[in-house]
CSV table of C-alpha atoms in Angstrom, one decimal:
chain,number,residue,atom,x,y,z
A,1,MET,CA,110.2,106.7,55.2
A,2,ARG,CA,111.4,109.7,57.2
A,3,SER,CA,108.4,110.7,59.3
A,4,THR,CA,108.9,112.0,62.9
A,5,VAL,CA,107.3,108.8,64.2
A,6,TYR,CA,109.7,106.6,62.2
A,7,LEU,CA,112.7,108.5,63.7
A,8,LYS,CA,111.1,108.1,67.2
A,9,VAL,CA,110.9,104.3,66.7
A,10,LYS,CA,114.5,104.2,65.4
A,11,GLU,CA,115.7,106.0,68.5
A,12,PHE,CA,113.8,103.5,70.7
A,13,VAL,CA,115.4,100.6,68.7
A,14,ILE,CA,118.8,102.0,69.2
A,15,GLU,CA,118.2,102.8,72.9
A,16,HIS,CA,117.2,99.3,73.7
A,17,GLY,CA,119.6,97.6,71.3
A,18,LEU,CA,116.7,95.7,69.5
A,19,ILE,CA,118.4,95.4,66.1
A,20,SER,CA,121.9,94.7,65.0
A,21,CYS,CA,123.4,94.8,61.5
A,22,GLY,CA,122.7,91.7,59.5
A,23,ASP,CA,119.8,90.6,61.7
A,24,LYS,CA,117.2,88.2,60.2
A,25,ILE,CA,113.8,89.0,61.4
A,26,VAL,CA,110.4,87.4,61.2
A,27,ALA,CA,107.6,90.0,61.6
A,28,GLY,CA,104.0,89.2,62.5
A,29,VAL,CA,101.7,91.1,60.1
A,30,SER,CA,97.9,90.9,60.6
A,31,GLY,CA,97.1,93.6,58.1
A,32,GLY,CA,96.0,96.0,60.8
A,33,ALA,CA,97.5,99.5,61.3
A,34,ASP,CA,100.0,98.5,63.9
A,35,SER,CA,101.6,95.6,62.1
A,36,VAL,CA,101.5,97.4,58.7
A,37,PHE,CA,103.5,100.3,60.2
A,38,LEU,CA,105.9,97.8,62.0
A,39,PHE,CA,106.7,96.2,58.7
A,40,MET,CA,107.2,99.6,57.0
A,41,VAL,CA,109.6,100.6,59.8
A,42,LEU,CA,111.5,97.3,59.4
A,43,ALA,CA,111.7,97.7,55.7
A,44,GLY,CA,113.1,101.2,56.2
A,45,LEU,CA,115.7,100.0,58.7
A,46,ALA,CA,116.6,97.0,56.5
A,47,ARG,CA,118.4,99.4,54.1
A,48,GLU,CA,120.5,100.8,57.0
A,49,TYR,CA,121.1,97.6,58.9
A,50,SER,CA,121.2,95.1,56.0
A,51,LEU,CA,118.3,93.2,57.5
A,52,SER,CA,116.6,90.1,56.1
A,53,LEU,CA,112.8,90.1,56.6
A,54,CYS,CA,110.0,87.7,56.3
A,55,ALA,CA,106.4,88.4,57.2
A,56,VAL,CA,104.0,85.9,58.8
A,57,HIS,CA,100.2,86.2,58.6
A,58,VAL,CA,97.8,84.0,60.5
A,59,ASN,CA,94.2,83.6,59.5
A,60,HIS,CA,92.3,82.6,62.7
A,61,GLY,CA,89.3,81.2,61.0
A,62,ILE,CA,87.0,83.5,62.8
A,63,ARG,CA,85.8,86.4,60.5
A,64,GLY,CA,85.0,84.5,57.3
A,65,GLU,CA,85.4,86.7,54.1
A,66,GLU,CA,86.8,89.6,56.2
A,67,ALA,CA,89.7,87.3,57.2
A,68,VAL,CA,90.3,86.3,53.6
A,69,ARG,CA,90.4,90.0,52.7
A,70,ASP,CA,93.0,90.6,55.4
A,71,GLU,CA,95.1,87.7,54.2
A,72,GLU,CA,95.1,89.0,50.5
A,73,PHE,CA,95.8,92.5,51.6
A,74,THR,CA,98.8,91.4,53.8
A,75,LYS,CA,100.3,89.3,51.0
A,76,ASN,CA,100.0,92.1,48.5
A,77,PHE,CA,101.4,94.7,50.9
A,78,VAL,CA,104.4,92.7,51.9
A,79,GLN,CA,105.2,91.4,48.5
A,80,GLY,CA,104.8,95.0,47.2
A,81,LEU,CA,107.7,96.0,49.4
A,82,GLY,CA,109.7,93.1,47.9
A,83,TYR,CA,109.6,90.6,50.8
A,84,ARG,CA,108.3,87.1,51.4
A,85,CYS,CA,105.0,86.5,53.3
A,86,GLU,CA,104.1,83.1,54.8
A,87,VAL,CA,100.4,82.5,55.6
A,88,PHE,CA,99.0,80.1,58.2
A,89,CYS,CA,95.3,79.2,58.7
A,90,LYS,CA,93.8,77.6,61.8
A,91,ASP,CA,90.4,77.0,63.3
A,92,ILE,CA,91.2,79.0,66.5
A,93,PRO,CA,87.7,78.5,68.1
A,94,GLY,CA,88.1,74.8,67.7
A,95,LEU,CA,91.6,74.9,69.1
A,96,ALA,CA,90.3,76.9,72.1
A,97,ARG,CA,87.7,74.2,72.8
A,98,ASP,CA,90.2,71.4,72.5
A,99,LEU,CA,92.6,73.1,74.9
A,100,LYS,CA,89.9,74.5,77.1
A,101,ILE,CA,91.2,78.0,77.0
A,102,THR,CA,89.9,81.3,75.6
A,103,GLU,CA,90.0,82.1,71.9
A,104,GLU,CA,92.2,85.0,72.7
A,105,GLU,CA,94.8,82.8,74.4
A,106,ALA,CA,94.5,80.1,71.7
A,107,GLY,CA,95.1,82.7,69.0
A,108,ARG,CA,98.1,84.1,70.8
A,109,ARG,CA,99.7,80.7,71.3
A,110,TYR,CA,99.2,79.6,67.7
A,111,ARG,CA,100.6,82.9,66.3
A,112,TYR,CA,103.8,82.5,68.3
A,113,GLU,CA,104.1,78.9,67.2
A,114,CYS,CA,103.9,80.0,63.6
A,115,PHE,CA,106.4,82.8,64.1
A,116,GLU,CA,108.8,80.4,65.8
A,117,SER,CA,108.3,77.7,63.1
A,118,ILE,CA,109.3,80.1,60.3
A,119,ARG,CA,112.2,81.5,62.3
A,120,ASN,CA,113.6,78.1,62.8
A,121,SER,CA,113.0,76.9,59.2
A,122,LEU,CA,114.7,80.0,57.7
A,123,GLY,CA,117.4,80.2,60.3
A,124,PHE,CA,116.4,83.7,61.3
A,125,ASP,CA,117.4,85.4,64.6
A,126,LYS,CA,114.4,87.4,65.9
A,127,ILE,CA,110.6,87.8,65.9
A,128,ALA,CA,109.2,91.3,65.7
A,129,VAL,CA,105.7,92.0,67.0
A,130,ALA,CA,103.7,95.3,66.8
A,131,HIS,CA,102.8,96.0,70.5
A,132,HIS,CA,102.8,99.7,71.3
A,133,LYS,CA,102.2,102.0,74.3
A,134,ASP,CA,98.4,101.5,74.3
A,135,ASP,CA,98.9,97.7,74.3
A,136,GLN,CA,101.3,98.2,77.2
A,137,ALA,CA,98.7,100.1,79.2
A,138,GLU,CA,96.1,97.4,78.5
A,139,THR,CA,98.6,94.7,79.6
A,140,VAL,CA,99.4,96.4,82.9
A,141,LEU,CA,95.7,96.8,83.7
A,142,PHE,CA,95.0,93.2,82.6
A,143,GLN,CA,97.8,91.9,84.8
A,144,LEU,CA,96.6,94.0,87.7
A,145,PHE,CA,93.0,92.7,87.4
A,146,ARG,CA,94.2,89.0,87.4
A,147,GLY,CA,96.4,89.5,90.5
A,148,SER,CA,99.9,89.5,89.0
A,149,GLY,CA,102.9,90.5,91.0
A,150,ILE,CA,105.6,93.0,90.2
A,151,LYS,CA,106.8,91.1,87.2
A,152,GLY,CA,103.4,91.0,85.5
A,153,LEU,CA,102.8,94.7,86.3
A,154,GLY,CA,106.0,95.5,84.6
A,155,GLY,CA,104.2,94.7,81.3
A,156,MET,CA,105.9,93.8,78.1
A,157,LYS,CA,109.7,94.2,77.7
A,158,PRO,CA,111.1,95.8,74.5
A,159,GLU,CA,113.1,92.6,74.1
A,160,ASN,CA,112.2,89.2,75.6
A,161,GLY,CA,114.4,86.4,74.4
A,162,ASN,CA,114.3,86.5,70.6
A,163,ILE,CA,111.1,88.6,70.6
A,164,ILE,CA,111.5,92.4,69.9
A,165,ARG,CA,108.8,95.1,70.2
A,166,PRO,CA,110.1,98.2,68.2
A,167,LEU,CA,106.9,100.1,68.6
A,168,LEU,CA,106.6,100.0,72.4
A,169,GLY,CA,107.6,103.6,72.7
A,170,ILE,CA,104.8,105.1,70.6
A,171,ARG,CA,101.0,105.5,70.8
A,172,ARG,CA,98.4,103.9,68.5
A,173,CYS,CA,97.3,107.4,67.4
A,174,GLU,CA,100.8,108.2,66.3
A,175,ILE,CA,100.8,105.0,64.1
A,176,GLU,CA,97.5,105.9,62.5
A,177,ASN,CA,98.6,109.5,61.8
A,178,ALA,CA,101.9,108.3,60.3
A,179,LEU,CA,100.1,105.9,57.9
A,180,LEU,CA,97.7,108.6,56.9
A,181,MET,CA,100.6,110.9,56.1
A,182,GLU,CA,102.3,108.2,54.1
A,183,ASN,CA,98.9,107.4,52.4
A,184,VAL,CA,99.2,103.8,53.3
A,185,GLY,CA,96.0,101.7,53.9
A,186,TYR,CA,95.4,99.0,56.4
A,187,CYS,CA,92.6,96.5,57.5
A,188,ILE,CA,90.2,97.1,60.3
A,189,ASP,CA,89.4,94.0,62.4
A,190,CYS,CA,85.7,94.2,63.3
A,191,THR,CA,86.2,92.0,66.4
A,192,ASN,CA,88.3,94.7,68.0
A,193,SER,CA,85.1,96.7,68.7
A,194,VAL,CA,83.2,93.7,70.1
A,195,ASN,CA,83.5,93.7,73.9
A,196,LYS,CA,83.7,89.9,74.1
A,197,TYR,CA,87.3,89.6,75.0
A,198,SER,CA,88.9,90.9,78.2
A,199,ARG,CA,91.4,93.1,76.4
A,200,ASN,CA,88.7,94.7,74.3
A,201,ILE,CA,86.7,95.6,77.4
A,202,ILE,CA,89.9,97.2,78.9
A,203,ARG,CA,90.6,99.0,75.6
A,204,ASN,CA,87.1,100.1,74.6
A,205,VAL,CA,85.5,100.7,78.0
A,206,ILE,CA,87.8,101.0,81.0
A,207,ILE,CA,90.7,103.1,79.6
A,208,PRO,CA,88.3,105.6,77.8
A,209,TYR,CA,86.4,106.0,81.1
A,210,ILE,CA,89.6,106.7,83.0
A,211,GLU,CA,90.8,109.1,80.4
A,212,GLU,CA,87.5,111.1,80.5
A,213,ASN,CA,86.9,111.0,84.2
A,214,ILE,CA,90.1,110.4,86.1
A,215,GLN,CA,93.4,110.7,84.3
A,216,PRO,CA,93.6,111.9,80.6
A,217,ALA,CA,97.2,110.7,80.4
A,218,ILE,CA,96.5,107.2,81.7
A,219,THR,CA,98.3,105.4,78.9
A,220,GLU,CA,101.5,107.4,79.3
A,221,ARG,CA,101.3,107.0,83.1
A,222,LEU,CA,100.8,103.3,83.0
A,223,SER,CA,103.5,102.8,80.4
A,224,GLY,CA,105.9,104.9,82.6
A,225,THR,CA,105.0,103.0,85.7
A,226,ALA,CA,105.5,99.7,83.9
A,227,GLY,CA,109.0,100.8,83.0
A,228,GLN,CA,109.9,101.6,86.6
A,229,LEU,CA,108.5,98.3,87.8
A,230,ARG,CA,110.6,96.4,85.2
A,231,ASP,CA,113.7,98.1,86.5
A,232,ILE,CA,112.7,97.2,90.1
A,233,TYR,CA,112.0,93.6,89.1
A,234,THR,CA,115.3,93.3,87.2
A,235,TYR,CA,117.1,94.1,90.5
A,236,ILE,CA,115.0,91.7,92.5
A,237,ASP,CA,115.3,89.0,89.9
A,238,THR,CA,119.1,89.2,90.0
A,239,GLU,CA,119.2,89.0,93.8
A,240,ALA,CA,116.7,86.2,93.8
A,241,GLU,CA,118.5,84.1,91.3
A,242,LYS,CA,121.7,84.3,93.3
A,243,LEU,CA,119.9,83.3,96.5
A,244,TYR,CA,118.0,80.5,94.8
A,245,LYS,CA,121.2,78.8,93.7
A,246,GLU,CA,122.5,79.0,97.3
A,247,ILE,CA,119.5,77.7,99.3
A,248,VAL,CA,117.1,75.7,97.1
A,249,LYS,CA,117.5,72.0,96.4
A,250,GLU,CA,116.1,70.6,93.2
A,251,ASP,CA,115.7,66.9,93.1
A,252,ASN,CA,113.9,64.8,90.5
A,253,GLY,CA,111.0,67.3,90.0
A,254,ILE,CA,110.8,68.2,93.7
A,255,CYS,CA,111.9,71.5,95.1
A,256,MET,CA,112.7,72.2,98.7
A,257,VAL,CA,114.1,75.0,100.9
A,258,ASP,CA,115.0,75.2,104.6
A,259,VAL,CA,112.4,77.2,106.5
A,260,GLY,CA,115.0,78.6,108.9
A,261,ILE,CA,117.0,80.1,106.0
A,262,ILE,CA,114.2,81.3,103.8
A,263,GLY,CA,112.4,82.7,106.8
A,264,LYS,CA,115.2,85.2,107.5
A,265,GLU,CA,114.9,86.7,104.0
A,266,ASP,CA,112.6,89.7,103.1
A,267,ILE,CA,109.1,88.7,102.0
A,268,VAL,CA,109.9,90.1,98.5
A,269,LEU,CA,112.8,87.6,98.0
A,270,GLN,CA,110.8,84.8,99.6
A,271,ARG,CA,108.0,85.2,97.0
A,272,GLU,CA,110.5,85.2,94.2
A,273,ILE,CA,112.2,82.1,95.5
A,274,PHE,CA,108.8,80.3,95.8
A,275,LEU,CA,107.8,81.4,92.3
A,276,ARG,CA,111.0,79.9,90.9
A,277,MET,CA,110.5,76.7,92.9
A,278,ALA,CA,106.9,76.4,91.5
A,279,GLY,CA,108.2,77.2,88.0
A,280,TYR,CA,110.8,74.4,88.2
A,281,VAL,CA,108.2,71.8,89.2
A,282,ALA,CA,105.5,73.0,86.7
A,283,GLY,CA,107.9,73.7,83.9
A,284,GLN,CA,106.4,77.2,83.6
A,285,CYS,CA,105.2,80.1,85.7
A,286,LYS,CA,102.2,81.1,83.6
A,287,ASP,CA,99.0,81.2,85.7
A,288,ILE,CA,101.0,81.0,89.0
A,289,THR,CA,99.7,84.2,90.5
A,290,SER,CA,100.7,86.3,93.6
A,291,LYS,CA,97.8,84.7,95.4
A,292,HIS,CA,99.3,81.2,94.9
A,293,ILE,CA,102.8,82.4,96.0
A,294,GLY,CA,101.3,84.0,99.0
A,295,MET,CA,99.8,80.7,100.0
A,296,VAL,CA,103.2,79.1,99.8
A,297,ALA,CA,104.9,81.9,101.7
A,298,SER,CA,102.3,81.5,104.5
A,299,LEU,CA,103.7,78.0,105.2
A,300,VAL,CA,106.8,79.5,106.7
A,301,CYS,CA,104.8,80.5,109.8
A,302,LYS,CA,102.6,77.4,109.9
A,303,ASP,CA,103.0,74.0,111.5
A,304,THR,CA,104.4,70.9,109.7
A,305,GLY,CA,101.8,69.1,107.7
A,306,LYS,CA,100.1,72.2,106.3
A,307,LYS,CA,99.9,72.4,102.6
A,308,ALA,CA,98.7,74.7,99.7
A,309,CYS,CA,97.3,73.5,96.4
A,310,LEU,CA,98.8,75.1,93.3
A,311,PRO,CA,98.1,75.1,89.5
A,312,TYR,CA,99.3,72.3,87.3
A,313,GLY,CA,98.5,69.7,89.9
A,314,MET,CA,101.2,70.9,92.3
A,315,VAL,CA,101.1,71.0,96.1
A,316,ALA,CA,103.4,72.9,98.6
A,317,TYR,CA,104.0,71.1,101.9
A,318,ARG,CA,105.5,72.3,105.2
A,319,ASN,CA,107.5,69.2,106.2
A,320,TYR,CA,109.4,69.7,109.5
A,321,ASP,CA,112.0,72.4,108.8
A,322,LYS,CA,111.5,72.3,105.0
A,323,ILE,CA,109.0,73.7,102.5
A,324,CYS,CA,108.6,71.4,99.5
A,325,ILE,CA,106.8,71.9,96.2
A,326,MET,CA,106.0,68.8,94.1
A,327,LYS,CA,103.3,67.3,91.9
A,328,GLU,CA,100.4,66.0,93.9
A,329,GLY,CA,100.9,62.3,94.7
A,330,GLN,CA,104.6,62.3,93.9
A,331,ASP,CA,106.5,59.6,95.7
A,332,VAL,CA,108.9,61.1,98.2
A,333,GLN,CA,110.6,59.9,101.3
A,334,VAL,CA,110.0,62.0,104.4
A,335,GLN,CA,112.6,62.0,107.2
A,336,PRO,CA,111.7,63.0,110.7
A,337,GLY,CA,112.7,66.5,111.9
A,338,ASN,CA,113.7,67.8,115.3
A,339,ASN,CA,110.2,68.6,116.3
A,340,ASN,CA,109.1,64.9,116.3
A,341,ILE,CA,106.3,65.5,113.8
A,342,ILE,CA,106.3,63.6,110.5
A,343,ASP,CA,104.0,64.5,107.7
A,344,ILE,CA,103.2,61.5,105.5
A,345,CYS,CA,103.0,61.6,101.7
A,346,VAL,CA,100.8,59.4,99.6
A,347,PRO,CA,102.3,57.5,97.9
A,348,GLY,CA,105.5,57.6,99.9
A,349,LYS,CA,107.6,56.2,102.7
A,350,THR,CA,108.0,57.2,106.3
A,351,GLU,CA,110.7,56.1,108.7
A,352,LEU,CA,110.0,55.7,112.4
A,353,GLU,CA,112.7,55.2,115.0
A,354,TYR,CA,111.7,53.9,118.4
A,355,ILE,CA,113.3,54.6,121.8
A,356,ASN,CA,114.9,51.1,121.7
A,357,GLY,CA,116.6,51.9,118.4
A,358,GLU,CA,114.4,49.8,116.3
A,359,LYS,CA,113.4,51.3,112.9
A,360,HIS,CA,110.3,50.7,110.8
A,361,ILE,CA,109.6,51.8,107.3
A,362,ILE,CA,105.9,52.4,106.5
A,363,LEU,CA,104.8,52.5,102.9
A,364,PHE,CA,101.6,54.5,102.2
A,365,GLU,CA,99.4,53.9,99.1
A,366,ARG,CA,96.0,55.1,98.0
A,367,MET,CA,94.0,52.3,96.5
A,368,ASP,CA,90.5,51.4,95.2
A,369,ARG,CA,88.4,49.5,97.7
A,370,ASN,CA,87.9,46.6,95.3
A,371,ASP,CA,91.7,46.0,95.2
A,372,ILE,CA,91.9,45.3,98.9
A,373,SER,CA,91.6,41.6,99.7
A,374,HIS,CA,90.1,40.3,103.0
A,375,ILE,CA,93.5,38.7,103.9
A,376,ILE,CA,95.4,42.0,103.4
A,377,GLU,CA,92.8,43.9,105.3
A,378,LYS,CA,93.3,41.7,108.4
A,379,ASN,CA,97.1,41.4,108.1
A,380,TYR,CA,98.8,42.8,111.3
A,381,CYS,CA,101.5,44.5,109.2
A,382,THR,CA,99.1,46.1,106.8
A,383,LYS,CA,96.5,48.6,107.9
A,384,CYS,CA,93.7,49.9,105.8
A,385,PHE,CA,91.8,53.2,106.5
A,386,ASP,CA,88.7,54.7,104.8
A,387,TYR,CA,90.4,57.4,102.8
A,388,ASP,CA,87.1,59.2,102.2
A,389,LYS,CA,86.8,59.9,106.0
A,390,ILE,CA,90.2,61.5,106.2
A,391,LYS,CA,89.8,65.3,106.0
A,392,PHE,CA,93.4,66.4,106.5
A,393,MET,CA,96.6,64.5,105.8
A,394,PRO,CA,97.5,62.5,108.9
A,395,GLN,CA,100.8,63.0,110.7
A,396,PHE,CA,103.0,60.8,112.8
A,397,ARG,CA,103.8,62.4,116.1
A,398,TYR,CA,104.1,61.7,119.9
A,399,PRO,CA,101.0,61.7,122.1
A,400,GLU,CA,99.4,64.9,123.2
A,401,ASN,CA,96.8,65.9,125.7
A,402,GLY,CA,93.3,65.4,124.3
A,403,ASP,CA,94.1,62.5,122.0
A,404,TYR,CA,91.5,59.9,121.6
A,405,ILE,CA,90.6,56.8,119.6
A,406,TRP,CA,87.2,55.3,118.6
A,407,LEU,CA,86.6,51.8,120.1
A,408,ARG,CA,83.6,51.0,118.0
A,409,MET,CA,81.9,52.3,114.9
A,410,ASP,CA,78.9,53.6,117.0
A,411,GLY,CA,81.1,56.5,118.1
A,412,SER,CA,82.2,55.3,121.6
A,413,LYS,CA,85.7,56.5,122.2
A,414,LYS,CA,88.5,56.4,124.7
A,415,LYS,CA,91.3,58.8,125.7
A,416,LEU,CA,94.6,57.7,124.4
A,417,SER,CA,96.1,58.0,127.9
A,418,ARG,CA,93.5,55.5,129.1
A,419,VAL,CA,94.3,53.1,126.2
A,420,PHE,CA,98.0,53.1,127.3
A,421,ILE,CA,97.0,52.5,131.0
A,422,ASP,CA,94.7,49.6,130.1
A,423,SER,CA,97.4,48.1,127.9
A,424,LYS,CA,99.9,48.4,130.8
A,425,ILE,CA,102.3,50.6,128.9
A,426,PRO,CA,104.8,51.9,131.4
A,427,ALA,CA,104.4,55.7,132.0
A,428,SER,CA,108.0,56.3,131.1
A,429,GLU,CA,107.4,55.0,127.6
A,430,ARG,CA,104.1,56.6,126.7
A,431,ALA,CA,105.4,60.0,125.7
A,432,ARG,CA,107.7,58.3,123.0
A,433,ILE,CA,105.2,56.1,121.3
A,434,TRP,CA,104.5,57.0,117.7
A,435,VAL,CA,100.9,57.6,116.7
A,436,LEU,CA,99.3,58.4,113.4
A,437,ALA,CA,96.9,61.3,114.0
A,438,GLU,CA,94.4,63.5,112.2
A,439,GLY,CA,94.2,66.4,114.7
A,440,SER,CA,93.4,64.8,118.1
A,441,HIS,CA,91.9,61.7,116.5
A,442,ILE,CA,94.4,58.8,116.5
A,443,LEU,CA,94.1,56.6,113.4
A,444,TRP,CA,96.7,54.1,114.3
A,445,ILE,CA,99.2,53.1,117.0
A,446,PRO,CA,101.7,51.0,115.0
A,447,SER,CA,103.6,49.5,118.0
A,448,MET,CA,100.3,48.3,119.5
A,449,GLY,CA,98.5,47.4,116.3
A,450,ARG,CA,95.5,49.5,117.4
A,451,CYS,CA,93.4,51.4,114.9
A,452,SER,CA,90.4,53.8,115.4
A,453,ALA,CA,87.1,52.2,114.4
A,454,TYR,CA,86.0,55.4,112.8
A,455,TYR,CA,88.4,54.8,109.9
A,456,TYR,CA,87.5,51.1,109.4
A,457,VAL,CA,87.0,50.0,105.7
A,458,THR,CA,83.3,49.2,105.1
A,459,GLY,CA,81.1,48.3,102.2
A,460,ARG,CA,80.5,52.0,101.6
A,461,THR,CA,84.2,52.7,101.3
A,462,ARG,CA,85.4,53.9,97.9
A,463,GLU,CA,89.1,54.6,98.4
A,464,VAL,CA,91.5,53.1,100.9
A,465,LEU,CA,94.7,54.5,102.5
A,466,ARG,CA,96.9,51.4,102.9
A,467,ALA,CA,99.8,51.4,105.3
A,468,THR,CA,102.3,48.6,105.2
A,469,LEU,CA,104.7,48.2,108.1
A,470,CYS,CA,108.2,46.9,107.4
A,471,THR,CA,111.3,46.5,109.5
A,472,GLU,CA,114.5,48.2,108.3
A,473,GLY,CA,115.8,46.5,105.2
A,474,GLU,CA,112.5,45.1,104.0
A,475,ASN,CA,111.3,48.1,102.0
C-alpha cells in the first residue's frame, strides 16, 4: 500500500513516535471504513517495523443480522491479510441498563475492556484505534457542550498510555477515497445515520450546518485548536503536578490543602490542583466537570463550614484554613483553627478547649429515630437533635450578636445574651463559651447543657443527629 494517504499516516506515526520496531499491537476493527483502513495501514507498516498484529471485533448485539454480517466481513478481511481476529459479543443495551449509562458509553467501555483483555492475554504492547480528524472535531464540540475544561477541549491525544491513534492526522473523506482507490470494501453501520446518539447529532447535523453557514474548514480548525490546547495543557499539567506534590496532603482517602497557600496561586493552577484532589478521592476524573471544580475553587473565598457536593458521593469542605475533599459521611477529626470556628463532620469527632484548659471530645453520629432509647435521649452527656430540621451543617463557634435559642416548641425564643444573664454567667466568660450554631440559631450550649426546643426529637422525627460529650481520654 503506497497511496498518498498511507504516506501521510506514516509521517504522522513517525512524528509522534506511535510505533517502534517489534511492537505488538491489538487493533480494534469494526468493519467500517475507518478501522478497515487502519488495519491495512498497520499491515503495511508491519513489514517495515516487524510488527505483530491481532484484530479485535466487538458485536454489540444491537443491529441483528447486519451485526452478524459485519462480524463475518471483519474476520474474512483480517484473516485474508494473514492475521488473527478475536470476536466478542455483548448485549450492550442490557449492559447500559444495568450500569445506568447510555448505550454509547456502555459500548465504548466494553470495547476497551475487550482490547485490554486480548492485549494482556497475548502479552502485546499497544492498542490501536481508528479515530481521525473528523472524530477529533466531534470530540472537541462534545466536550465543549458538556462543560469540559482545557484538558477535555484538547480532544484525543495521538498516544494516551498504551492506546495509539495513527489516523488522527487525516480526514474521513481521505480514508474513503484511499479505500476506493485500493478497491477495498467495508461495512456501513446504519446506526451512524440515526440521530439518537449525541455524537451522531454533532456529526450529522451540527458540523454540516457550521460547514455550510459559518466555517467550511471547521473540522481542520477544531483539530488545530485542539492541538494547541493540548500543548497548553501539557505545560499546565507539568506545573500543577509539581505544585500538588508540594502543597497537598493525601491521607486515607481524604485530600486537603491550605487555603493561604492555594489562594496565592493563579486560578488556572488552583483548578488543576482541585481536579487532582477530587480525582484522588474518587479514583477517577471522568464526569468531574469544570463546573464542579469551580464550586470547589469558590470555597477559597468563603467562610468555614461551606461545602460543595461533587460526583461519586464526594463533598468539598472549607474547614478553617483548609479545603478538604472526601467521601460524604467519611469519619474525620476536625481541629479548631485560628478563627475559632469549627465545622463538624458527621460521623466525626470535634475537640473543644475551654478557657480553663479543660478539653472535651464530642462524637457526632447520624442515626435512625428508632435506634435512640429514652435513656440515651435524656442523658446529660448525650444530646439528640432532629436531623430533618437542620438545613445547613452546624458549626461550633463563640457567641455573636443576634444569636438566639428556642425555649419551647411553640416558637418562643430568647436572645443568647439574655440566657447567659439569666444563668448568671460572668460577662468576662460569655465571649468564650462554645455554642453549636446553625446560622444565628443556637442548637446547643455544651457547657450549660442547654438545647434549642426547635431541634427536639419528636414522634415525627425520622433521623437523629446524636452528639456525645466526652472528657479528654474517654473517646
